[in-house]
CSV table of C-alpha atoms and ligand atoms in Angstrom, one decimal:
chain,number,residue,atom,x,y,z
D,1,MET,CA,0.0,0.0,0.0
D,2,LYS,CA,1.5,3.3,-1.1
D,3,LYS,CA,0.7,6.7,0.2
D,4,LEU,CA,1.8,10.0,-1.3
D,5,LEU,CA,1.9,12.9,1.1
D,6,LYS,CA,1.6,15.7,-1.4
D,7,GLY,CA,2.4,19.4,-1.3
D,8,GLY,CA,3.9,19.7,2.2
D,9,ARG,CA,7.1,21.2,3.5
D,10,VAL,CA,9.5,18.6,4.8
D,11,VAL,CA,11.5,19.5,7.9
D,12,SER,CA,15.0,18.3,8.7
D,13,GLY,CA,17.8,19.5,10.9
D,14,GLU,CA,19.2,21.3,7.9
D,15,GLY,CA,16.2,23.2,6.8
D,16,VAL,CA,12.6,23.1,5.4
D,17,ARG,CA,11.9,22.3,1.7
D,18,GLU,CA,8.8,21.8,-0.4
D,19,ALA,CA,8.6,18.1,-1.3
D,20,ASP,CA,6.3,15.2,-1.7
D,21,VAL,CA,6.9,12.1,0.3
D,22,LEU,CA,6.1,8.6,-1.0
D,23,LEU,CA,5.5,5.9,1.6
D,24,GLU,CA,5.7,2.3,0.5
D,25,GLY,CA,5.0,-0.3,3.1
D,26,GLU,CA,6.8,0.6,6.3
D,27,THR,CA,9.4,2.9,4.8
D,28,VAL,CA,9.8,6.1,2.9
D,29,ALA,CA,10.3,5.3,-0.8
D,30,ALA,CA,11.0,8.8,-2.2
D,31,VAL,CA,11.2,12.4,-1.2
D,32,GLY,CA,11.1,15.2,-3.8
D,33,PRO,CA,9.1,17.8,-5.7
D,34,GLY,CA,6.3,16.7,-8.0
D,35,LEU,CA,6.4,12.9,-7.3
D,36,ASP,CA,4.2,10.8,-9.5
D,37,ALA,CA,1.3,9.3,-7.5
D,38,GLY,CA,0.9,6.2,-9.6
D,39,ASP,CA,-1.4,3.9,-7.7
D,40,ALA,CA,-0.7,5.6,-4.4
D,41,GLU,CA,-3.4,7.0,-2.1
D,42,ILE,CA,-2.9,10.8,-2.1
D,43,VAL,CA,-2.9,12.8,1.1
D,44,ASP,CA,-3.1,16.5,0.6
D,45,CYS,CA,-0.5,18.2,2.8
D,46,ALA,CA,-0.6,21.7,1.3
D,47,GLY,CA,0.3,24.2,4.0
D,48,LYS,CA,1.5,21.5,6.4
D,49,LEU,CA,4.9,20.8,7.9
D,50,LEU,CA,6.1,17.2,7.7
D,51,PHE,CA,8.4,16.3,10.6
D,52,PRO,CA,10.1,12.9,11.1
D,53,GLY,CA,8.2,11.1,13.9
D,54,PHE,CA,9.3,12.6,17.3
D,55,ILE,CA,11.4,10.5,19.6
D,56,ASP,CA,10.9,10.7,23.3
D,57,ALA,CA,14.0,9.2,24.8
D,58,HIS,CA,12.8,9.7,28.4
D,59,THR,CA,9.6,8.1,29.5
D,60,HIS,CA,8.6,6.0,32.6
D,61,PHE,CA,5.6,3.8,31.8
D,62,ASP,CA,4.3,1.2,34.3
D,63,LEU,CA,6.9,2.2,36.9
D,64,GLU,CA,6.5,1.7,40.6
D,65,VAL,CA,7.4,4.9,42.5
D,66,GLY,CA,7.2,5.1,46.3
D,67,GLY,CA,4.6,2.3,46.6
D,68,THR,CA,2.4,3.4,43.8
D,69,ILE,CA,2.4,2.7,40.0
D,70,THR,CA,2.4,5.3,37.3
D,71,ALA,CA,-1.0,6.1,35.9
D,72,ASP,CA,0.2,5.3,32.3
D,73,ASP,CA,1.3,1.9,31.3
D,74,PHE,CA,2.8,1.1,27.9
D,75,ALA,CA,-0.6,0.8,26.2
D,76,THR,CA,-2.0,4.2,27.4
D,77,GLY,CA,1.4,6.0,27.4
D,78,SER,CA,2.2,4.9,23.8
D,79,ARG,CA,-1.2,6.0,22.5
D,80,ALA,CA,-0.8,9.4,24.1
D,81,ALA,CA,2.7,9.6,22.6
D,82,LEU,CA,1.4,8.9,19.1
D,83,ARG,CA,-1.4,11.4,19.5
D,84,GLY,CA,1.2,14.1,20.0
D,85,GLY,CA,3.4,13.0,17.1
D,86,THR,CA,5.8,10.8,19.1
D,87,THR,CA,6.4,7.6,17.2
D,88,THR,CA,9.2,6.2,19.3
D,89,VAL,CA,9.8,6.2,23.0
D,90,ILE,CA,12.8,5.0,24.9
D,91,ASP,CA,11.8,3.9,28.4
D,92,PHE,CA,14.0,2.9,31.4
D,93,ALA,CA,14.3,-0.8,32.2
D,94,ALA,CA,15.2,-0.9,35.9
D,95,PRO,CA,16.2,-4.0,37.8
D,96,ASP,CA,16.0,-3.8,41.5
D,97,LYS,CA,19.3,-3.9,43.4
D,98,GLY,CA,20.3,-7.6,43.5
D,99,ASP,CA,18.7,-8.4,40.2
D,100,THR,CA,20.5,-9.2,37.0
D,101,LEU,CA,20.2,-6.7,34.1
D,102,ALA,CA,18.7,-9.5,32.1
D,103,TYR,CA,15.9,-9.9,34.7
D,104,GLY,CA,15.2,-6.2,34.5
D,105,LEU,CA,15.1,-6.2,30.8
D,106,ASN,CA,12.7,-9.2,30.7
D,107,ARG,CA,10.4,-7.4,33.1
D,108,TRP,CA,10.3,-4.4,30.8
D,109,ARG,CA,9.9,-6.4,27.7
D,110,GLU,CA,6.9,-8.0,29.3
D,111,LYS,CA,5.4,-4.7,30.3
D,112,ALA,CA,5.9,-3.4,26.8
D,113,SER,CA,4.5,-6.5,25.1
D,114,ALA,CA,1.0,-5.6,26.4
D,115,GLY,CA,-0.2,-3.4,23.7
D,116,THR,CA,2.5,-0.8,23.0
D,117,ALA,CA,1.2,1.2,20.1
D,118,CYS,CA,4.3,3.1,19.1
D,119,ASP,CA,7.9,1.9,18.6
D,120,TYR,CA,10.0,1.6,21.6
D,121,GLY,CA,13.4,0.8,23.1
D,122,PHE,CA,14.9,0.7,26.5
D,123,HIS,CA,17.7,2.3,28.4
D,124,MET,CA,19.2,0.0,31.0
D,125,THR,CA,19.4,1.3,34.6
D,126,ILE,CA,22.6,0.4,36.4
D,127,ASP,CA,21.7,0.6,40.1
D,128,ASP,CA,24.0,-2.0,41.5
D,129,TRP,CA,27.6,-3.2,40.8
D,130,ASN,CA,29.2,-6.6,40.6
D,131,GLU,CA,31.1,-8.8,38.2
D,132,GLY,CA,27.9,-10.2,36.7
D,133,ILE,CA,26.5,-6.7,35.9
D,134,SER,CA,29.8,-5.7,34.4
D,135,ARG,CA,29.6,-8.6,32.0
D,136,GLU,CA,26.0,-8.0,31.3
D,137,ILE,CA,26.6,-4.5,30.2
D,138,GLY,CA,28.4,-5.9,27.1
D,139,GLU,CA,25.5,-8.3,26.5
D,140,MET,CA,23.0,-5.4,26.6
D,141,VAL,CA,24.9,-3.4,24.0
D,142,GLU,CA,24.8,-6.6,21.8
D,143,GLN,CA,21.1,-6.8,22.2
D,144,GLY,CA,20.5,-3.3,20.9
D,145,ILE,CA,20.5,-1.5,24.3
D,146,PRO,CA,23.6,0.7,24.1
D,147,THR,CA,22.3,3.4,26.5
D,148,PHE,CA,22.3,3.2,30.3
D,149,LYS,CA,21.0,5.3,33.2
D,150,LEU,CA,22.9,6.2,36.3
D,151,TYR,CA,21.5,8.0,39.3
D,152,MET,CA,23.4,10.3,41.7
D,153,THR,CA,20.3,10.5,44.0
D,154,TYR,CA,17.6,8.2,45.3
D,155,PRO,CA,18.9,5.5,47.7
D,156,ALA,CA,17.2,2.7,45.8
D,157,MET,CA,18.8,3.7,42.5
D,158,MET,CA,22.1,5.5,43.1
D,159,LEU,CA,25.6,4.0,42.9
D,160,PRO,CA,28.3,4.8,45.3
D,161,GLU,CA,31.2,6.9,43.9
D,162,GLY,CA,33.6,4.0,43.2
D,163,ASP,CA,30.9,2.0,41.4
D,164,MET,CA,30.0,5.0,39.4
D,165,TYR,CA,33.6,5.1,38.2
D,166,ARG,CA,33.6,1.4,37.5
D,167,ALA,CA,30.4,1.6,35.5
D,168,LEU,CA,31.7,4.5,33.4
D,169,LYS,CA,34.9,2.7,32.7
D,170,ARG,CA,33.0,-0.4,31.7
D,171,LEU,CA,30.7,1.6,29.4
D,172,LYS,CA,33.8,3.0,27.7
D,173,GLU,CA,35.1,-0.5,27.0
D,174,VAL,CA,31.9,-1.6,25.3
D,175,GLY,CA,31.0,1.7,23.5
D,176,GLY,CA,28.0,2.3,25.7
D,177,ILE,CA,26.8,5.7,27.0
D,178,ALA,CA,25.1,6.8,30.2
D,179,GLY,CA,22.4,9.4,30.9
D,180,VAL,CA,22.8,10.6,34.4
D,181,HIS,CA,20.4,12.1,36.9
D,182,CYS,CA,22.5,14.7,38.6
D,183,GLU,CA,21.5,16.0,42.0
D,184,ASN,CA,23.6,16.0,45.2
D,185,SER,CA,22.0,13.3,47.3
D,186,GLY,CA,23.6,13.7,50.7
D,187,MET,CA,22.9,17.4,51.1
D,188,ILE,CA,19.3,17.0,49.8
D,189,ASP,CA,18.7,14.4,52.5
D,190,VAL,CA,19.8,16.8,55.2
D,191,LEU,CA,17.8,19.7,53.8
D,192,ILE,CA,14.7,17.4,53.8
D,193,ALA,CA,15.4,16.4,57.4
D,194,GLU,CA,15.8,20.1,58.4
D,195,ALA,CA,12.5,21.0,56.6
D,196,LYS,CA,10.7,18.2,58.4
D,197,ALA,CA,12.1,19.1,61.8
D,198,ALA,CA,10.9,22.6,61.3
D,199,GLY,CA,7.4,21.4,60.4
D,200,ARG,CA,7.6,22.6,56.8
D,201,MET,CA,5.8,19.6,55.4
D,202,GLY,CA,4.1,21.2,52.3
D,203,PRO,CA,5.0,21.1,48.6
D,204,GLY,CA,6.7,24.5,49.0
D,205,SER,CA,9.6,22.6,50.7
D,206,HIS,CA,10.2,20.5,47.6
D,207,PRO,CA,12.1,23.0,45.5
D,208,ARG,CA,13.8,24.5,48.6
D,209,THR,CA,15.3,21.1,49.6
D,210,ARG,CA,16.5,20.5,46.0
D,211,PRO,CA,18.1,23.9,45.2
D,212,ALA,CA,19.8,24.6,41.9
D,213,PRO,CA,23.4,24.6,43.2
D,214,LEU,CA,23.0,21.0,44.2
D,215,GLU,CA,22.2,20.1,40.7
D,216,ALA,CA,25.1,22.1,39.3
D,217,GLU,CA,27.4,20.5,41.8
D,218,ALA,CA,26.4,17.0,40.8
D,219,VAL,CA,26.7,17.9,37.1
D,220,SER,CA,30.3,19.1,37.8
D,221,HIS,CA,31.0,16.0,39.9
D,222,LEU,CA,29.9,13.7,37.1
D,223,LEU,CA,31.7,15.6,34.4
D,224,ARG,CA,34.9,15.5,36.3
D,225,MET,CA,34.6,11.7,36.7
D,226,ALA,CA,33.8,11.4,33.0
D,227,GLN,CA,36.9,13.5,32.3
D,228,VAL,CA,39.1,11.1,34.2
D,229,VAL,CA,37.5,8.1,32.5
D,230,ASP,CA,37.5,10.0,29.2
D,231,ILE,CA,34.0,9.1,28.1
D,232,PRO,CA,31.1,11.2,26.7
D,233,VAL,CA,28.0,11.4,29.0
D,234,ILE,CA,24.5,12.7,28.8
D,235,ILE,CA,23.0,15.0,31.4
D,236,VAL,CA,19.3,14.1,31.5
D,237,HIS,CA,16.6,16.6,32.5
D,238,LEU,CA,19.1,19.5,33.0
D,239,SER,CA,17.1,22.3,34.5
D,240,THR,CA,19.2,25.2,35.5
D,241,ARG,CA,21.5,28.0,34.2
D,242,GLU,CA,24.2,27.0,36.6
D,243,SER,CA,24.2,23.4,35.3
D,244,LEU,CA,24.6,24.8,31.8
D,245,GLU,CA,27.7,26.7,33.1
D,246,GLU,CA,29.2,23.4,34.2
D,247,VAL,CA,28.5,21.8,30.9
D,248,ARG,CA,30.1,24.8,29.1
D,249,ALA,CA,33.2,24.5,31.3
D,250,ALA,CA,33.6,20.8,30.5
D,251,ARG,CA,33.1,21.4,26.8
D,252,LYS,CA,35.7,24.1,26.9
D,253,ARG,CA,38.3,21.6,28.2
D,254,GLY,CA,37.4,19.3,25.4
D,255,GLN,CA,34.9,16.9,26.8
D,256,THR,CA,31.9,15.6,24.9
D,257,VAL,CA,28.7,16.3,26.9
D,258,TYR,CA,25.1,15.8,25.6
D,259,VAL,CA,22.3,17.7,27.3
D,260,GLU,CA,18.6,16.9,27.5
D,261,THR,CA,16.0,19.2,29.0
D,262,CYS,CA,12.2,18.9,29.3
D,263,PRO,CA,9.2,21.0,28.4
D,264,HIS,CA,8.3,21.7,32.0
D,265,TYR,CA,11.7,23.3,32.6
D,266,LEU,CA,11.2,25.5,29.5
D,267,LEU,CA,7.7,26.5,30.3
D,268,LEU,CA,7.0,26.6,34.0
D,269,GLU,CA,8.5,28.4,37.1
D,270,ASP,CA,8.8,27.5,40.7
D,271,SER,CA,6.0,29.7,42.0
D,272,VAL,CA,3.8,26.7,41.1
D,273,TYR,CA,4.9,25.2,44.5
D,274,ASP,CA,3.6,28.1,46.5
D,275,ASN,CA,-0.1,27.6,45.5
D,276,PRO,CA,-2.0,27.4,48.8
D,277,ASP,CA,-4.2,24.7,47.3
D,278,PHE,CA,-2.3,21.5,48.1
D,279,LEU,CA,-3.1,19.6,44.9
D,280,GLU,CA,-2.5,22.6,42.7
D,281,ALA,CA,1.1,22.6,44.1
D,282,ALA,CA,1.5,18.9,44.5
D,283,LYS,CA,0.8,18.1,40.8
D,284,PHE,CA,4.0,19.8,39.8
D,285,ILE,CA,6.3,17.7,42.1
D,286,CYS,CA,9.1,16.3,40.1
D,287,ALA,CA,12.9,16.0,40.4
D,288,PRO,CA,14.7,18.2,39.6
D,289,PRO,CA,12.0,20.6,40.6
D,290,ILE,CA,10.6,23.3,38.4
D,291,ARG,CA,13.1,26.2,38.5
D,292,LYS,CA,13.1,29.9,38.3
D,293,ALA,CA,12.2,32.2,35.3
D,294,GLU,CA,15.9,33.0,34.8
D,295,ASP,CA,16.7,29.3,34.4
D,296,ARG,CA,13.9,29.0,31.9
D,297,ALA,CA,15.3,31.9,29.9
D,298,ALA,CA,18.8,30.4,30.0
D,299,LEU,CA,17.5,27.0,28.7
D,300,TRP,CA,15.7,28.6,25.7
D,301,GLU,CA,18.9,30.5,24.9
D,302,ALA,CA,20.9,27.3,25.1
D,303,LEU,CA,18.4,25.5,23.0
D,304,LYS,CA,18.7,28.1,20.3
D,305,ALA,CA,22.5,28.0,20.5
D,306,GLY,CA,22.6,24.3,20.0
D,307,GLU,CA,24.0,23.7,23.5
D,308,ILE,CA,21.0,21.4,24.3
D,309,GLN,CA,20.8,18.4,22.1
D,310,THR,CA,17.4,16.9,23.0
D,311,VAL,CA,14.1,17.8,24.6
D,312,ALA,CA,12.4,14.7,26.2
D,313,THR,CA,9.5,14.6,28.6
D,314,ASP,CA,10.5,12.5,31.6
D,315,HIS,CA,6.8,11.5,31.4
D,316,CYS,CA,6.0,9.8,34.8
D,317,SER,CA,2.3,10.4,35.3
D,318,PHE,CA,0.2,10.1,38.4
D,319,THR,CA,-3.4,11.0,39.2
D,320,LEU,CA,-4.3,13.7,41.6
D,321,ALA,CA,-5.5,11.0,44.0
D,322,GLN,CA,-2.0,9.5,43.9
D,323,LYS,CA,-0.4,12.9,44.5
D,324,ARG,CA,-2.8,13.4,47.5
D,325,VAL,CA,-1.0,10.7,49.4
D,326,GLY,CA,1.6,13.3,50.3
D,327,ARG,CA,-0.9,15.7,51.9
D,328,TYR,CA,0.9,15.9,55.2
D,329,ASP,CA,4.5,15.1,53.9
D,330,PHE,CA,5.8,16.5,50.7
D,331,THR,CA,8.4,13.7,50.4
D,332,LYS,CA,5.5,11.2,50.0
D,333,ILE,CA,4.1,12.9,46.9
D,334,PRO,CA,5.0,10.6,44.0
D,335,GLY,CA,7.4,12.6,41.8
D,336,GLY,CA,6.8,13.0,38.1
D,337,LEU,CA,4.7,14.9,35.5
D,338,PRO,CA,2.6,13.8,32.6
D,339,GLY,CA,3.8,15.2,29.2
D,340,VAL,CA,4.4,12.6,26.5
D,341,GLU,CA,1.4,13.8,24.6
D,342,HIS,CA,2.1,17.5,24.4
D,343,ARG,CA,5.9,17.9,23.8
D,344,GLY,CA,5.6,18.6,20.0
D,345,VAL,CA,2.8,21.1,20.2
D,346,LEU,CA,4.4,22.9,23.1
D,347,LEU,CA,7.8,23.2,21.3
D,348,TYR,CA,6.1,24.4,18.2
D,349,THR,CA,3.9,27.0,20.0
D,350,TYR,CA,6.4,28.3,22.6
D,351,GLY,CA,9.5,27.7,20.5
D,352,VAL,CA,8.8,28.0,16.8
D,353,ALA,CA,5.7,30.2,16.6
D,354,ALA,CA,7.1,32.4,19.4
D,355,GLY,CA,10.2,33.0,17.3
D,356,ARG,CA,12.6,31.4,19.9
D,357,VAL,CA,13.8,28.5,17.7
D,358,SER,CA,13.3,27.4,14.1
D,359,ALA,CA,11.3,24.4,12.8
D,360,SER,CA,14.7,22.8,12.0
D,361,ASP,CA,15.8,23.4,15.6
D,362,MET,CA,12.6,21.7,16.8
D,363,CYS,CA,13.3,18.8,14.4
D,364,ARG,CA,16.8,18.4,15.8
D,365,VAL,CA,15.8,18.3,19.4
D,366,LEU,CA,12.7,16.2,19.0
D,367,SER,CA,13.8,13.8,16.3
D,368,GLU,CA,17.1,14.0,14.6
D,369,ASN,CA,19.5,14.4,17.5
D,370,ALA,CA,17.7,11.8,19.6
D,371,ALA,CA,17.9,9.3,16.7
D,372,LYS,CA,21.6,10.0,16.3
D,373,LEU,CA,22.5,10.0,20.0
D,374,TYR,CA,20.5,7.0,20.9
D,375,GLY,CA,21.7,4.9,17.9
D,376,CYS,CA,18.7,4.6,15.6
D,377,TRP,CA,19.7,7.0,12.9
D,378,PRO,CA,18.9,7.0,9.9
D,379,ARG,CA,16.1,4.5,10.5
D,380,LYS,CA,14.5,7.0,12.7
D,381,GLY,CA,14.8,10.8,13.0
D,382,VAL,CA,14.7,11.7,9.3
D,383,ILE,CA,12.3,11.7,6.3
D,384,ALA,CA,14.5,10.1,3.7
D,385,PRO,CA,14.4,7.1,1.3
D,386,GLY,CA,14.8,3.9,3.3
D,387,SER,CA,13.9,5.4,6.6
D,388,ASP,CA,10.9,4.2,8.6
D,389,ALA,CA,7.8,6.0,7.4
D,390,ASP,CA,7.2,7.7,10.8
D,391,ILE,CA,5.8,11.1,9.9
D,392,VAL,CA,4.0,13.9,11.7
D,393,VAL,CA,1.8,16.1,9.5
D,394,TYR,CA,1.7,19.3,11.4
D,395,ASP,CA,-0.7,22.1,10.5
D,396,PRO,CA,0.8,25.4,11.6
D,397,ALA,CA,-2.5,27.2,11.0
D,398,GLY,CA,-4.4,25.0,13.5
D,399,ILE,CA,-5.1,26.3,16.9
D,400,GLY,CA,-6.0,24.5,20.1
D,401,VAL,CA,-5.9,24.5,23.8
D,402,ILE,CA,-4.5,21.8,26.1
D,403,THR,CA,-6.9,20.4,28.7
D,404,ALA,CA,-7.0,17.3,30.8
D,405,ALA,CA,-10.5,16.6,29.4
D,406,ASP,CA,-9.0,16.2,25.9
D,407,GLN,CA,-5.9,14.1,26.5
D,408,ALA,CA,-5.1,10.4,26.0
D,409,GLN,CA,-2.6,10.5,28.9
D,410,HIS,CA,-4.2,8.3,31.5
D,411,THR,CA,-4.3,10.9,34.2
D,412,ASP,CA,-6.8,13.6,35.4
D,413,TYR,CA,-4.6,16.7,35.0
D,414,THR,CA,-2.0,18.3,32.8
D,415,PRO,CA,0.6,20.8,33.9
D,416,TYR,CA,-0.4,22.8,30.9
D,417,GLU,CA,-4.1,23.1,31.5
D,418,GLY,CA,-5.6,26.0,29.4
D,419,TYR,CA,-2.4,26.6,27.4
D,420,GLN,CA,-3.2,27.9,23.9
D,421,THR,CA,-1.4,26.1,21.2
D,422,ALA,CA,-0.4,27.3,17.7
D,423,GLY,CA,-0.7,24.5,15.3
D,424,LYS,CA,-2.1,21.0,15.4
D,425,VAL,CA,-1.0,17.5,14.7
D,426,ARG,CA,-3.2,16.4,11.8
D,427,GLN,CA,-1.9,13.0,10.9
D,428,VAL,CA,0.7,10.7,12.4
D,429,TYR,CA,2.1,7.7,10.5
D,430,LEU,CA,3.9,4.9,12.2
D,431,ARG,CA,6.0,2.9,9.8
D,432,GLY,CA,3.5,3.8,7.0
D,433,ALA,CA,0.4,3.1,9.0
D,434,LEU,CA,-2.0,5.9,9.8
D,435,ALA,CA,-1.8,6.1,13.6
D,436,VAL,CA,-3.6,9.4,14.3
D,437,GLU,CA,-6.0,11.5,12.4
D,438,ASP,CA,-7.2,14.8,13.8
D,439,GLY,CA,-6.8,13.6,17.4
D,440,GLU,CA,-8.4,10.2,16.9
D,441,ILE,CA,-6.0,7.3,17.7
D,442,LEU,CA,-6.2,4.3,15.3
D,443,PRO,CA,-4.9,0.8,16.3
D,444,THR,CA,-1.2,0.3,15.6
D,445,GLN,CA,1.4,-2.2,16.8
D,446,GLY,CA,4.7,-0.9,18.2
D,447,LYS,CA,8.0,-2.7,17.6
D,448,PHE,CA,11.1,-3.0,19.7
D,449,ILE,CA,13.8,-1.0,18.0
D,450,PRO,CA,17.3,-2.4,18.6
D,451,ARG,CA,19.8,0.4,18.6
D,452,GLY,CA,23.5,0.8,17.8
D,453,LYS,CA,26.2,3.4,18.0
D,454,ASN,CA,25.8,7.1,18.9
D,455,VAL,CA,26.6,9.1,15.8
D,456,LEU,CA,25.8,12.6,17.1
L,501,MN,MN1,13.3,10.2,34.6
């Protein structure tokens, strides 16, 4: 079955050009002006932008956090992803301490086997260290999982200093790369204890016990370890101006550092935690916390300057009832925000339409760079002959408003309630199959995407 997407403007990291796109089966057959339709079904794309399917390399579906499980599983999360133009997600497989990596991977394969509608891959979390795990790291790379996650905070996840070094060294041997959650754990624990001792139990204590300098300190700490090991690293969900300064310093001394940020750090500010209505504040609890307006401005500047390589969501959704569990103790509020559905339209509205970044910049941070960095380029991340026919037909003339009432994310709120949007996702194709049409999600079957080398 052939489809000809006719008369649109094809976006890549290099620019925007008028071209038709011929889809044949699961892949793109041709891209160019005035393509002959032959027996293809014609889809009128006049006035539309055609983006390569967005890749969200940071989601948490079906994850247990603090005794509760995320509101989205792989079935609901992947459908919400598609609705917003995201055709591939990379989620985090996480063995518990004491498990093998293979056990963790199998658990996540099982979770994802239950109706994942978009394509997917896994990062492997290294939260423990022994000879077996060291060996398994090589096996993971061979199985198409070349990317790993390390935590510098959370007792259940973090590695002690020496093991962090060992893990980085081992990743270097096998050509793997780690994304790292950077926050200074020890001081945060004490700040939390101080807040509790003083009776400051509300959500307002959350950002105050995870202050910006303790992210920058951890970023610096990691980057100095990476310097000694001589390995590139990824800072995930970087949220502050000061962290950017640390990245710049490392790059200046010749290190390769990749930076990811998230829509909530680009669009929100920390006054959300001071709302006297508990749930209105609690629904923004995530780590790192939402930062200040000056951080937000610095992140947009860095995005425009190409200092930030990817924008992912860190989608980790809970319902308001789940957030309510922390009513009398902010540390018991499950941390994480929904967002997998709205990343594209937010970036377009507040980035491209607002004149902060170009459509090509948006393509790079949502598609192209993620495909390159996470090892699935050029299968994903570009509209070119031979690539998977993952395409977002975006209508810049559309307008909309984000509401919880109109979302596929399986939760009862969105951090962006009432946000006006410029442009609309009209169609989404997943490997040639129509997955979304004007907000309606059609049945599709996602595939595990084995990944290889970072080429960014
Ligand atoms: Mn995360």
